[in-house]
Tab-separated table of C-alpha atoms in Angstrom:
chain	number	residue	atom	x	y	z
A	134	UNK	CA	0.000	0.000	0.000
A	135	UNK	CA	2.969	2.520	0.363
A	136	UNK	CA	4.336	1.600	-2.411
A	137	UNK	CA	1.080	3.240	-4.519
A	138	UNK	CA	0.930	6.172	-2.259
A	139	UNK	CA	5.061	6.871	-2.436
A	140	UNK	CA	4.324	6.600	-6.497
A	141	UNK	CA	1.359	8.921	-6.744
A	142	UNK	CA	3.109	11.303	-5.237
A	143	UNK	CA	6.538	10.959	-7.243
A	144	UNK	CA	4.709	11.526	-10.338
A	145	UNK	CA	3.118	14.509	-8.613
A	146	UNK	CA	6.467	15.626	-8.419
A	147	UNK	CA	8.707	14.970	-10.822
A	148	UNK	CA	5.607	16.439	-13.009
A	149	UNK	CA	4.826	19.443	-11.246
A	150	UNK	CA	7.926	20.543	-8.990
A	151	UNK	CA	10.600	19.462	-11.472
A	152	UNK	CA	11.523	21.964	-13.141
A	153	UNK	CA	14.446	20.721	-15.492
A	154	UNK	CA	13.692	20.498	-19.477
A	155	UNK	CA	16.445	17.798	-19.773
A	156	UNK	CA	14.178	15.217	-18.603
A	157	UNK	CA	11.528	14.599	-21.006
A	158	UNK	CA	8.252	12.458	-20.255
A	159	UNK	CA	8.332	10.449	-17.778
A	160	UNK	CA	6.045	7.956	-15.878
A	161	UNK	CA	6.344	5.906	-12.894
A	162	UNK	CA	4.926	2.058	-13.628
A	163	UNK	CA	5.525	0.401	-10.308
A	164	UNK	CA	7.541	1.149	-6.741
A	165	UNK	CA	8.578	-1.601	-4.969
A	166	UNK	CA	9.872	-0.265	-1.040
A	167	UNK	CA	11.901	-2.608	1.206
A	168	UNK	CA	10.210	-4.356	4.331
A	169	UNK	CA	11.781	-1.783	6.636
A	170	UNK	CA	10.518	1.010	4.522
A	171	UNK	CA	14.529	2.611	4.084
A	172	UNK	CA	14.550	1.992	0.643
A	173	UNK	CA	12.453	2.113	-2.329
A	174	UNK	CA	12.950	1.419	-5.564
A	175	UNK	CA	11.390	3.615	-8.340
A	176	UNK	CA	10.894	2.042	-11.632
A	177	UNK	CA	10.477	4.773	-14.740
A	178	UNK	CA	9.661	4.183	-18.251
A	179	UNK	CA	10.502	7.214	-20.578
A	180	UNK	CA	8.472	7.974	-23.781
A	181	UNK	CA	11.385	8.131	-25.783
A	182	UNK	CA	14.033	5.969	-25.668
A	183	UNK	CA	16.555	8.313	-26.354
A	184	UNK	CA	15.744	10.407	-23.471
A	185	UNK	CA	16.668	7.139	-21.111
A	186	UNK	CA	20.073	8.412	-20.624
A	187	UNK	CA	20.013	12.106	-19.895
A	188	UNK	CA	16.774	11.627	-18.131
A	189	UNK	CA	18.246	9.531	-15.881
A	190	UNK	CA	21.181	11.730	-15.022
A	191	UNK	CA	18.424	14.243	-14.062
A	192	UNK	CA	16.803	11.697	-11.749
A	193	UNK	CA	19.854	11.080	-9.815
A	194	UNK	CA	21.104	14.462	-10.010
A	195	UNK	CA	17.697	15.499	-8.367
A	196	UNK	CA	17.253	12.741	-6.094
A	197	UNK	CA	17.868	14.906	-2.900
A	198	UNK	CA	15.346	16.989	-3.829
A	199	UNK	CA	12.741	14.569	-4.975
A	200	UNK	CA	13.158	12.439	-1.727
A	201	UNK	CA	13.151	15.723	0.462
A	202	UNK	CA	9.559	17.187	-1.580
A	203	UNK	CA	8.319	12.899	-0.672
A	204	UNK	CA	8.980	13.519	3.153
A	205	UNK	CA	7.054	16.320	3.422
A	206	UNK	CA	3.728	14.471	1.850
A	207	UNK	CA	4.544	10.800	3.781
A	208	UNK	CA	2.712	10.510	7.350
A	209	UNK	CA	5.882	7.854	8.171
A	210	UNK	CA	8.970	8.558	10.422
A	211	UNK	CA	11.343	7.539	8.350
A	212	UNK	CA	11.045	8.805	4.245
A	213	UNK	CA	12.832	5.921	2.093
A	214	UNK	CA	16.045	6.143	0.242
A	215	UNK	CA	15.668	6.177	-3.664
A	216	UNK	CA	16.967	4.334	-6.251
A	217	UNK	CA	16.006	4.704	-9.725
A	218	UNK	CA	15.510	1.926	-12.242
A	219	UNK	CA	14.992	2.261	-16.107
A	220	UNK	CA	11.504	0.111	-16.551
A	221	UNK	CA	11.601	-2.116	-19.390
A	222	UNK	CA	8.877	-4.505	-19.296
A	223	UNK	CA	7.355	-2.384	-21.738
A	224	UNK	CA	9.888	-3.595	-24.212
A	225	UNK	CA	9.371	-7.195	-23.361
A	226	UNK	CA	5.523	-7.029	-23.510
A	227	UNK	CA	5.733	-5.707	-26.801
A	228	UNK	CA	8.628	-8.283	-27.480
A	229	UNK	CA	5.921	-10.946	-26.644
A	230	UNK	CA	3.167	-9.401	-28.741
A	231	UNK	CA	5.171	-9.369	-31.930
A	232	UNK	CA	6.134	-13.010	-31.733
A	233	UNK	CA	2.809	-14.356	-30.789
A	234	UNK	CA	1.260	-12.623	-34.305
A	235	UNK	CA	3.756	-14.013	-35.871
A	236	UNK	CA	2.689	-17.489	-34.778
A	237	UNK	CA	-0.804	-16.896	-35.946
């Protein structure tokens, strides 16, 4: 259940308070947080592909902000540390798609 609530509100954020034009879209599929809630790692999918990289670099270079913007919205003690993940089950699913029309 934090894991939905932590990823609402990153999107919130990296959508609204963000403010960098380096990034590029960006959406947040899935959040998985550790059992002890000190770490969390954030899954994002960009549109393009070729914004992966620098978008990325953004992330991390803005993670101290990001993470302090998530405390202030959490009702925990403790807010988790982030770690960003390029998403790419996107890629697979569509992967999987192709080959099963091709089987048809």
């Amino acid at each position: 259940r934090i894991a939905g609530i932590i990823r609402k509100h990153l999107a919130e954020i990296i959508q609204l308070k963000l403010k960098n034009p380096n990034l590029g879209f960006v959406s947040i599929p899935e959040v998985k947080v550790s059992n002890d809630f000190s770490y969390a790692k954030v899954y994002v999918s960009f549109f393009r592909k070729e914004d992966e990289l620098t978008g990325m670099e953004v992330l991390e270079h803005s993670k101290g902000f990001i993470r302090t913007e998530l405390a202030k919205t959490l009702d925990t003690r403790r807010c988790p540390e982030l770690r960003f993940e390029i998403d790419h089950s996107y890629e697979k699913e569509a992967r999987i798609t192709e080959l099963l029309n091709k089987t048809k």
